[in-house]
Short mmCIF file of C-alpha atoms in Angstrom, two decimals:
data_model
loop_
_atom_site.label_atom_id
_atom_site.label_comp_id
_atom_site.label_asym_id
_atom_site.label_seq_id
_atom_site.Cartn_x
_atom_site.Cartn_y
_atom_site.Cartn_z
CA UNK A 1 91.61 123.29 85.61
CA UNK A 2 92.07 124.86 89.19
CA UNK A 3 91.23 128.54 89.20
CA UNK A 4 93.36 129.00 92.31
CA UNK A 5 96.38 128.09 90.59
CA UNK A 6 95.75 130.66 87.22
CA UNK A 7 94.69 133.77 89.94
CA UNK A 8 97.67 132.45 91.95
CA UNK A 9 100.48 132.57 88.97
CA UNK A 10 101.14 129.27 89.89
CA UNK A 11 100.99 127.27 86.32
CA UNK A 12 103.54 125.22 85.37
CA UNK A 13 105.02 124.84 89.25
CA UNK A 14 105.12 122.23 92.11
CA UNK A 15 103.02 123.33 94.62
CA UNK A 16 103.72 121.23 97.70
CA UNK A 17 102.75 120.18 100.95
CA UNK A 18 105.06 118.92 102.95
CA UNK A 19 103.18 117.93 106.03
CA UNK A 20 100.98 114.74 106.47
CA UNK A 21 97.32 115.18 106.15
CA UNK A 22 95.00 116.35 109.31
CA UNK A 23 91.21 116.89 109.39
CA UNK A 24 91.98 120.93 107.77
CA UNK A 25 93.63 119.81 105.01
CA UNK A 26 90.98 120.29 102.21
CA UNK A 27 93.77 120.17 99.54
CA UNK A 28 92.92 116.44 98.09
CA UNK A 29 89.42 114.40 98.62
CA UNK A 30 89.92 111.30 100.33
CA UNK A 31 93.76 111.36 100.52
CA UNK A 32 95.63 108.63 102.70
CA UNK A 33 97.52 110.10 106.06
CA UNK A 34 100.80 108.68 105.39
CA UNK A 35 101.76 110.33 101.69
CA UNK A 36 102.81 113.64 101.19
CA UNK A 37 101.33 115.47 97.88
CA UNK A 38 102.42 117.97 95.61
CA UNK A 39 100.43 119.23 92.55
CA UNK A 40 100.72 120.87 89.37
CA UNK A 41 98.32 122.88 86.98
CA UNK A 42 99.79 122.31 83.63
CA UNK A 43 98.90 124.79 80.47
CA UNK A 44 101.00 123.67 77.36
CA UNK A 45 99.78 126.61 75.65
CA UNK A 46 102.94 128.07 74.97
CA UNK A 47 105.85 125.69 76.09
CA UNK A 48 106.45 122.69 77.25
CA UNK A 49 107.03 121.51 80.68
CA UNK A 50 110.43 119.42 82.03
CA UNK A 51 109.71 117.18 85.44
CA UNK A 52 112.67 116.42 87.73
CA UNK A 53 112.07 113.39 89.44
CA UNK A 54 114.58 112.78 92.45
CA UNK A 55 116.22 109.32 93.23
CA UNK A 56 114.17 107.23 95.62
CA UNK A 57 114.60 104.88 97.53
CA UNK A 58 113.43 101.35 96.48
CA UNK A 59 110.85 99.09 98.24
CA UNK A 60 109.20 103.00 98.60
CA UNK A 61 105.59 103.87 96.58
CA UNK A 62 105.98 106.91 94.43
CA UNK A 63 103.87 108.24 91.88
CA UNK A 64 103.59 111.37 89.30
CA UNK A 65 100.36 110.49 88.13
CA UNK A 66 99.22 112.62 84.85
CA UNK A 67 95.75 113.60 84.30
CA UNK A 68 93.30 115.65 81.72
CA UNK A 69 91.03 118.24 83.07
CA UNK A 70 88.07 116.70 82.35
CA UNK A 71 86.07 115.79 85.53
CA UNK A 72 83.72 118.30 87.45
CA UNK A 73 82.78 117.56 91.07
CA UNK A 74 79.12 120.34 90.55
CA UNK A 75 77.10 122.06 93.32
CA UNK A 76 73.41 122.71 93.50
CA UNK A 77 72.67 124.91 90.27
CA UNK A 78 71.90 128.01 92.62
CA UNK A 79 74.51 127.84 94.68
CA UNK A 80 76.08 131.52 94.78
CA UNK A 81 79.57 131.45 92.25
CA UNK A 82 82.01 132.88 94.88
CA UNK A 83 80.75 129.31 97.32
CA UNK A 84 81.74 126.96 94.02
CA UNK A 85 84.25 124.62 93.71
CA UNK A 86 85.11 125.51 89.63
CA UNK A 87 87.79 122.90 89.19
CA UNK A 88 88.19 120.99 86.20
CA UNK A 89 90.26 118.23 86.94
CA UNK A 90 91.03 114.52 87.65
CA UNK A 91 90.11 113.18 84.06
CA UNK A 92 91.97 110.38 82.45
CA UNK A 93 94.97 109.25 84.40
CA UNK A 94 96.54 109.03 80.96
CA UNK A 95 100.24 108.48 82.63
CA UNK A 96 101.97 107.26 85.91
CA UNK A 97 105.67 108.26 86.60
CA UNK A 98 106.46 106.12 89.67
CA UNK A 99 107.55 102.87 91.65
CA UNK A 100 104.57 100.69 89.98
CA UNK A 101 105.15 101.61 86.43
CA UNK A 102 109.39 101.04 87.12
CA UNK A 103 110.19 104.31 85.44
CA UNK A 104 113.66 105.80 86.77
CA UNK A 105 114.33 109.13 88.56
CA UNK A 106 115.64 111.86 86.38
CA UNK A 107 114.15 114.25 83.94
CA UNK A 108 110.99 113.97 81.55
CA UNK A 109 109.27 116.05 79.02
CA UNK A 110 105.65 117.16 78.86
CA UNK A 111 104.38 118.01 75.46
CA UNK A 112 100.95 118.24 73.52
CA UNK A 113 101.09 114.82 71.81
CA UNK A 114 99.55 116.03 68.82
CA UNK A 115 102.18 119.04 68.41
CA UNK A 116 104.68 115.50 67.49
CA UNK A 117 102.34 113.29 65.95
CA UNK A 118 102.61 110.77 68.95
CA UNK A 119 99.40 109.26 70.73
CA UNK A 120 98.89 110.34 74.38
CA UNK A 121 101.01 108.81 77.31
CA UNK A 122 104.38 108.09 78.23
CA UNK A 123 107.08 107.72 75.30
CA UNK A 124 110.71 106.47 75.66
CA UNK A 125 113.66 107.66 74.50
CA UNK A 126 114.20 107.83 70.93
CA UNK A 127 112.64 108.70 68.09
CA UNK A 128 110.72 112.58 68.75
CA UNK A 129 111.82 111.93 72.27
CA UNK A 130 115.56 113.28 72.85
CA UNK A 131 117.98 110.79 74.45
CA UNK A 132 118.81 113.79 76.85
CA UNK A 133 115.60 112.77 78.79
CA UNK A 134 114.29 109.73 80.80
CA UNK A 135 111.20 109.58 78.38
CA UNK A 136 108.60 112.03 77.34
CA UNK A 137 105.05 112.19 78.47
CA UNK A 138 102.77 113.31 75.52
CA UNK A 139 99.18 115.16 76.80
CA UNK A 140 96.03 114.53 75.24
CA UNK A 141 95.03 117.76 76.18
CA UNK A 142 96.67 121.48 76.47
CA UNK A 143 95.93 121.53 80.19
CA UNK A 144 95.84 119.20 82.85
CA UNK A 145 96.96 117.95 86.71
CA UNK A 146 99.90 116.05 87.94
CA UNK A 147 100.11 114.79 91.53
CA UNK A 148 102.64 113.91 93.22
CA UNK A 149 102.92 111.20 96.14
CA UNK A 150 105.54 109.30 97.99
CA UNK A 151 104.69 106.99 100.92
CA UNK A 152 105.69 108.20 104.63
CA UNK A 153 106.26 104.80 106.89
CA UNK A 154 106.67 106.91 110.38
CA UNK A 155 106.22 110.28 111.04
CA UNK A 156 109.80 110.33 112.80
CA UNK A 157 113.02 110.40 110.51
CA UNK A 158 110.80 109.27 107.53
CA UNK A 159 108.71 112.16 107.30
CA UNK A 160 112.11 114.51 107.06
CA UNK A 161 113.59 112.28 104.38
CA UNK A 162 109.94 112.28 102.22
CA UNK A 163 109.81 116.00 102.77
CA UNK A 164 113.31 116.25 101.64
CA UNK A 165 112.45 113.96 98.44
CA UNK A 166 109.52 116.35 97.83
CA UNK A 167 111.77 119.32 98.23
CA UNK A 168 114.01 118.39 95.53
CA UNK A 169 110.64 117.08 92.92
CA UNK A 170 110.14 120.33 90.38
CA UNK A 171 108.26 121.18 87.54
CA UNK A 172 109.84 124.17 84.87
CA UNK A 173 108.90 125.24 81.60
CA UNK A 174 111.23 124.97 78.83
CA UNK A 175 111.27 126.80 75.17
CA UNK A 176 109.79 124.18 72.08
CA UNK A 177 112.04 123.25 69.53
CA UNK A 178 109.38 122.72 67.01
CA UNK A 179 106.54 124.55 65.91
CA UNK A 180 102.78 123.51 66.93
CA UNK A 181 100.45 121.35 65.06
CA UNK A 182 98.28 124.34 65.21
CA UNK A 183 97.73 127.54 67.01
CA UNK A 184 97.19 125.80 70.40
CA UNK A 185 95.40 128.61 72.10
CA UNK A 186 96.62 131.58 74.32
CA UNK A 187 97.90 131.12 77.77
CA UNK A 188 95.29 130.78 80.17
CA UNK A 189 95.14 134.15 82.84
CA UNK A 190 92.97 135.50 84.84
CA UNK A 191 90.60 136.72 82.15
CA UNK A 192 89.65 133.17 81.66
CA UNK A 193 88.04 133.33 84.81
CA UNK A 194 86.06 136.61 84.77
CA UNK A 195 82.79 137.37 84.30
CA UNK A 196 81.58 133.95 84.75
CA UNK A 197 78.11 132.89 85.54
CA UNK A 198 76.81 132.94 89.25
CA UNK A 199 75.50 129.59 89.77
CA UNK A 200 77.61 126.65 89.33
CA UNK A 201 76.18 125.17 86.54
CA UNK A 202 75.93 127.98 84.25
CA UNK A 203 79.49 128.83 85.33
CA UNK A 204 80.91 125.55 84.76
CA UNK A 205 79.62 125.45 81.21
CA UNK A 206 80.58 128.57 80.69
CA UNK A 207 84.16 127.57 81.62
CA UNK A 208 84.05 124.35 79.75
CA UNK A 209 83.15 126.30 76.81
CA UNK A 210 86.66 128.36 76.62
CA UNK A 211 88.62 125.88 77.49
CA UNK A 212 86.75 123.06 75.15
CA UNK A 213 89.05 123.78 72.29
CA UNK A 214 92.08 123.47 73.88
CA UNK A 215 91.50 120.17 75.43
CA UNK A 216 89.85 117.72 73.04
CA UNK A 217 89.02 114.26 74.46
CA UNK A 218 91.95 111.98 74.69
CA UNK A 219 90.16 109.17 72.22
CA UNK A 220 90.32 110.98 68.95
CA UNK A 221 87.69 108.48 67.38
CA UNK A 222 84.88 110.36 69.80
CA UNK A 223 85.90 113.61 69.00
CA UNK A 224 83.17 114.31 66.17
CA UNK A 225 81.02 112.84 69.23
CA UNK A 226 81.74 115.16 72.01
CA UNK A 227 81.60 118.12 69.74
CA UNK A 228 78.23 117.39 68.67
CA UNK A 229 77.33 116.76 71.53
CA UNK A 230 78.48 120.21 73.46
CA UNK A 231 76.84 122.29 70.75
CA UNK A 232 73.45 120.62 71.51
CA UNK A 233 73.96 121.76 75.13
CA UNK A 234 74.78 125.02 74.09
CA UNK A 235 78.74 125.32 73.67
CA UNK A 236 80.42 126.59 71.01
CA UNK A 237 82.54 129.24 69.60
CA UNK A 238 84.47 129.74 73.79
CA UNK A 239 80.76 130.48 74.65
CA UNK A 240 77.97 128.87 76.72
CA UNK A 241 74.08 129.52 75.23
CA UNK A 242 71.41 127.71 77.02
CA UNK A 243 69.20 126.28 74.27
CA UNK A 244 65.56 127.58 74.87
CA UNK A 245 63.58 125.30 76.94
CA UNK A 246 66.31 123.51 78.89
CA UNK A 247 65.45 123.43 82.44
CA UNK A 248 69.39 123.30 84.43
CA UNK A 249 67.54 122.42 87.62
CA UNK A 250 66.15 119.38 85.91
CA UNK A 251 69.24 118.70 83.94
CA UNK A 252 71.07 118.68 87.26
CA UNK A 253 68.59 116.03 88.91
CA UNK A 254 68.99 113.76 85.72
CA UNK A 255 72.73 114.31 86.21
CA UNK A 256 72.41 113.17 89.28
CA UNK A 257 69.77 109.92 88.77
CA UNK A 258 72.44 108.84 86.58
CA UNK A 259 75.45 108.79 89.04
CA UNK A 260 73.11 107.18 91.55
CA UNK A 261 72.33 104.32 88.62
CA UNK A 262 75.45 103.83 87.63
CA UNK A 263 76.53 103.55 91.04
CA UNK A 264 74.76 100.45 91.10
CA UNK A 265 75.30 98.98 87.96
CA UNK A 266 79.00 100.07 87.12
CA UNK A 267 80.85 98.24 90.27
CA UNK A 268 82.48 95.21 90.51
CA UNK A 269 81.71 93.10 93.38
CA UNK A 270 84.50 92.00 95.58
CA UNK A 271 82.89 89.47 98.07
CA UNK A 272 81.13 90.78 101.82
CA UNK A 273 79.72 93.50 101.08
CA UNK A 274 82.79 95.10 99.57
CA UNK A 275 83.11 96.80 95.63
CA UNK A 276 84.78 99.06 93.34
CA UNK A 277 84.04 101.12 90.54
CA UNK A 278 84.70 100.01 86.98
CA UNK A 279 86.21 101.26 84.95
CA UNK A 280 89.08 103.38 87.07
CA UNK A 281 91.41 105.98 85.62
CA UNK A 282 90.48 105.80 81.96
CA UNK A 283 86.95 106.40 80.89
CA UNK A 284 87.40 106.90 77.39
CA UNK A 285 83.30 107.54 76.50
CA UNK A 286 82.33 106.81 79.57
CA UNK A 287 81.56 110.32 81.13
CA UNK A 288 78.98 109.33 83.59
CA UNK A 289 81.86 106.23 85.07
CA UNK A 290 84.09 109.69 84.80
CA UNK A 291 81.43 112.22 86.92
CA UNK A 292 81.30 109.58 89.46
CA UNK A 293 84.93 108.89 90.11
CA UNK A 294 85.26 112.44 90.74
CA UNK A 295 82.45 112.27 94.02
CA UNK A 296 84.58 109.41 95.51
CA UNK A 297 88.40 109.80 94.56
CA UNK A 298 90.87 111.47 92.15
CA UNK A 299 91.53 107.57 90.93
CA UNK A 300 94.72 106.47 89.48
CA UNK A 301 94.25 103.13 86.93
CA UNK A 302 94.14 100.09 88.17
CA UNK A 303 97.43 99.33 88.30
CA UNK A 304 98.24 101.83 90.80
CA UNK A 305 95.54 100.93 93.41
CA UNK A 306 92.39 99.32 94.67
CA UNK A 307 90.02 101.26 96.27
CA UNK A 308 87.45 98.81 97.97
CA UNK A 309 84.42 100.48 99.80
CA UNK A 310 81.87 99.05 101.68
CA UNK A 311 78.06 99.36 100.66
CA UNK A 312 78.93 101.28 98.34
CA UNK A 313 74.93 101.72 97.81
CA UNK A 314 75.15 103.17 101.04
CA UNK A 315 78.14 104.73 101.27
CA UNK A 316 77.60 107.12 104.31
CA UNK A 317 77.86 104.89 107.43
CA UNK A 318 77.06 106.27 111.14
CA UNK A 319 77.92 105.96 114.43
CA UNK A 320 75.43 106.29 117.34
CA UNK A 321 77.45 106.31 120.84
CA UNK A 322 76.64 103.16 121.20
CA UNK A 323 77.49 101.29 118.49
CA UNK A 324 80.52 100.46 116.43
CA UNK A 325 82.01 99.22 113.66
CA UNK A 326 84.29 95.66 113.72
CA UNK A 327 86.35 95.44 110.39
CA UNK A 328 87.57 91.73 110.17
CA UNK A 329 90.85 90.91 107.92
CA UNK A 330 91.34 86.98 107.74
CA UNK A 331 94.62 87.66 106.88
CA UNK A 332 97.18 90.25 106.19
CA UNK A 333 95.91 92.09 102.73
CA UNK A 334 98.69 91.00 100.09
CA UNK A 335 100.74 93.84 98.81
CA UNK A 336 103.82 94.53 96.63
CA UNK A 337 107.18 95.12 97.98
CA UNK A 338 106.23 99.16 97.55
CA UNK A 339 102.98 98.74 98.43
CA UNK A 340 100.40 99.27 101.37
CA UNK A 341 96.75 99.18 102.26
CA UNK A 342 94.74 101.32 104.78
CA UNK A 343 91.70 101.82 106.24
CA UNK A 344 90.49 105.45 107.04
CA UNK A 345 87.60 106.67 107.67
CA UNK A 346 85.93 110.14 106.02
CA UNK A 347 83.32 112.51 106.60
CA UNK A 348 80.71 113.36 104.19
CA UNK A 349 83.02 115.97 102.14
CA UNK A 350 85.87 112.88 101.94
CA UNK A 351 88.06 114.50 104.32
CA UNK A 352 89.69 113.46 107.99
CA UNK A 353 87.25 112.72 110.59
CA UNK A 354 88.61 114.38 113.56
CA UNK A 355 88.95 112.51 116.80
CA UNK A 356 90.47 112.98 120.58
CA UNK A 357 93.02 110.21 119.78
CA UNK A 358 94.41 112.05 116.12
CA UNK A 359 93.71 108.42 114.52
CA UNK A 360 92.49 108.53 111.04
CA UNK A 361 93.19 105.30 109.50
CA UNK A 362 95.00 101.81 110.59
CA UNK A 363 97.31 99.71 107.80
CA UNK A 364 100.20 97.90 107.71
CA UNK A 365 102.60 100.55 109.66
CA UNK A 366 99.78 100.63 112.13
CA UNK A 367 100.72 98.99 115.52
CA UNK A 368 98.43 96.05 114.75
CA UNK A 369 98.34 92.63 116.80
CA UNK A 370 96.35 90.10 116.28
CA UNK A 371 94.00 89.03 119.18
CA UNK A 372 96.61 86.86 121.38
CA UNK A 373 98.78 90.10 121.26
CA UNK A 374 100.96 89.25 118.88
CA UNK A 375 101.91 91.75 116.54
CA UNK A 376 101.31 91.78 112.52
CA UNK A 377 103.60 93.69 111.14
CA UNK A 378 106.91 94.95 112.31
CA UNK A 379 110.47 93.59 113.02
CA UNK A 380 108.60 91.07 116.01
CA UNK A 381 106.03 90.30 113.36
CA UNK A 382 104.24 86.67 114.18
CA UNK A 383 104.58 84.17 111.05
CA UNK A 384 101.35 82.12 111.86
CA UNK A 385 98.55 84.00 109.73
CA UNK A 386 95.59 84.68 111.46
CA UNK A 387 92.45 87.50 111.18
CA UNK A 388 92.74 90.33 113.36
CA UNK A 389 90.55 93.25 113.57
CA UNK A 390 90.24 96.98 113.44
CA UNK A 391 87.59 98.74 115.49
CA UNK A 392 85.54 101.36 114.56
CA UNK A 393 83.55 103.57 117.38
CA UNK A 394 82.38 106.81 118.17
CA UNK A 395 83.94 106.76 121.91
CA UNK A 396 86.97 106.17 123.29
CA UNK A 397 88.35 102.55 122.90
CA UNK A 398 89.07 100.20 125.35
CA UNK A 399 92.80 99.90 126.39
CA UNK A 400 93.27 97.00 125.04
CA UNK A 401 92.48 98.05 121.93
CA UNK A 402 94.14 101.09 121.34
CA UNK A 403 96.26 101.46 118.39
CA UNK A 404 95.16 97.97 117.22
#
């Protein structure tokens, strides 16, 4: 839950960016330089929510991708409250609106799932979802995030007809026409945010603890579980107590000796070097799998993308000026008709490494040729298969190389 958005009266809207990522854009960690984004902070509190999705074109990656709130990127425990990131968000990507999934433009529904007795995700017509709408998405939770992105092939004509697309993508509240399961909880304002603690830790717990109720975990057969196990760490009632004799700078190094075990154990290996976290998107019990996506990505399932990295051990790779990195492909990466694949690099926060040539990443609408200078993609594409490379270096490249 983004506290800029509640200060900000911007629940329940599209807030959108229609310009293509640069090294200042801080907006979303590790985001790709040829989407455009648009996000939502959703509270279900009090109504529900209708999406417009516009018609796009086909052969084009979109996605509305759905999540709960519960995922906490933390700072060190002293670190002063007015410096901390106090953003619950980028849980369970419990639903995908989009190109992948084959779901049409038009209009959906957000609801609480439980208000209609359905279980969490996307629900077609029919049924306790009115015919009047493309389908209804049913939240685990009373609050959550939705993201927005459509792929940008050139930054020419492209770009104005994305931004256009993006333009015409919004997000209103509309009046239930049922009564609640229960009392659901009060609209979240400003108040939720005052008065919290002044280190990060404390304040985080402090703001899981209000919002706790209102967002129960998206398995119901854990619930009993989680409860449990918040009141042991002191939250219950909308309140944070630390129990007597917990240590938070201690609990945050354990906290952290976990995410640095389980990102050894909890990857899949993909061949040279190259891995991904398991499991992506949904996490169900697996909080720690959960904490860790957070550090790397805002990760949609599987089924939306791959995210590959290399050592991922040693994730933070360097550059002396003498050195550089050679990236190898032995052939072009296979992708759907709406799909792509990139390679961009970040700096230690997961945002744009600025450079004199404004290059942050190389994929398929990259200028790529292949070593005899034929190119790889593109109208004058070659059709013999061969590797080509991308280079990597902390100087200017060689001519020959540039924007290969």
């Amino acid at each position: 839950m983004s506290e800029r958005f509640v200060l900000g009266g911007a629940l329940n809207s599209l807030q959108s960016n229609y310009q293509l990522t640069t090294p200042q854009t801080e907006t979303v960690v590790k985001p790709n330089e040829d989407t455009i984004y648009a996000e939502a902070i959703y509270d279900l509190s009090q109504q529900n929510v209708e999406i417009h999705v516009p018609v796009v074109d086909t052969d084009r990656y979109w996605n509305f991708a759905l999540f709960d709130p519960y995922a906490q990127a933390l700072s060190k425990p002293d670190r002063p409250k007015h410096h901390a990131n106090i953003s619950l968000r980028y849980g369970e990507n419990y639903a995908n609106i989009g190109s992948v999934t084959k779901k049409t433009p038009g209009t959906y529904l957000l609801r609480r799932a439980v208000d209609v007795n359905e279980p969490p995700g996307i629900q077609a017509p029919g049924g306790s979802c009115a015919n009047t709408y493309n389908g209804c998405i049913n939240s685990p939770t009373t609050d959550g995030t939705m993201l927005e992105r459509i792929l940008v092939r050139d930054n020419g004509s492209d770009l104005t007809y994305v931004q256009d697309l993006i333009h015409k993508s919004s997000v209103e509240t509309v009046k239930r026409d049922y009564s609640c399961r229960d009392a659901a909880a009060e609209p979240l304002t400003n108040a939720t945010f005052l008065g919290l603690p002044n280190n990060t830790v404390s304040a985080t717990l402090e703001l899981l603890a209000r919002l706790a109720h209102r967002n129960p975990p998206i398995d119901t057969n854990i619930t009993v579980f989680v409860n449990s196990q918040l009141r042991a760490a002191g939250i219950s009632n909308g309140h944070y107590r630390k129990p007597r004799g917990v240590n938070l700078t201690q609990a945050y190094a354990d906290f952290n000796a976990s995410i640095a075990h389980y990102q050894e154990v909890g990857v899949e290996q993909l061949g040279n070097g190259w891995a991904k976290y398991v499991p992506q998107g949904l996490y169900g019990p697996n909080y720690i799998a959960r904490a860790n996506a957070v550090s790397y990505y805002l990760a949609n399932t599987a089924d939306q993308a791959l995210y590959p990295q290399y050592e991922i051990s040693e994730p933070d790779l360097s550059l002396s000026d003498s050195h550089a990195y050679m990236y190898t492909f032995s052939s072009k990466p296979p992708v759907e008709s709406d799909g792509f694949w990139s390679v961009t690099m970040y700096n230690s926060s997961g945002f744009f490494v600025e450079n004199s040539e404004n290059k942050y990443e190389v994929g398929d609408r990259s200028n790529i040729t292949y070593p005899d200078g034929q190119q790889v993609y593109g109208p004058n594409a070659s059709t013999v298969i061969q590797p080509f490379q991308v280079l990597v270096q902390n100087a200017t490249p060689p001519a020959n190389w540039t924007a290969k």
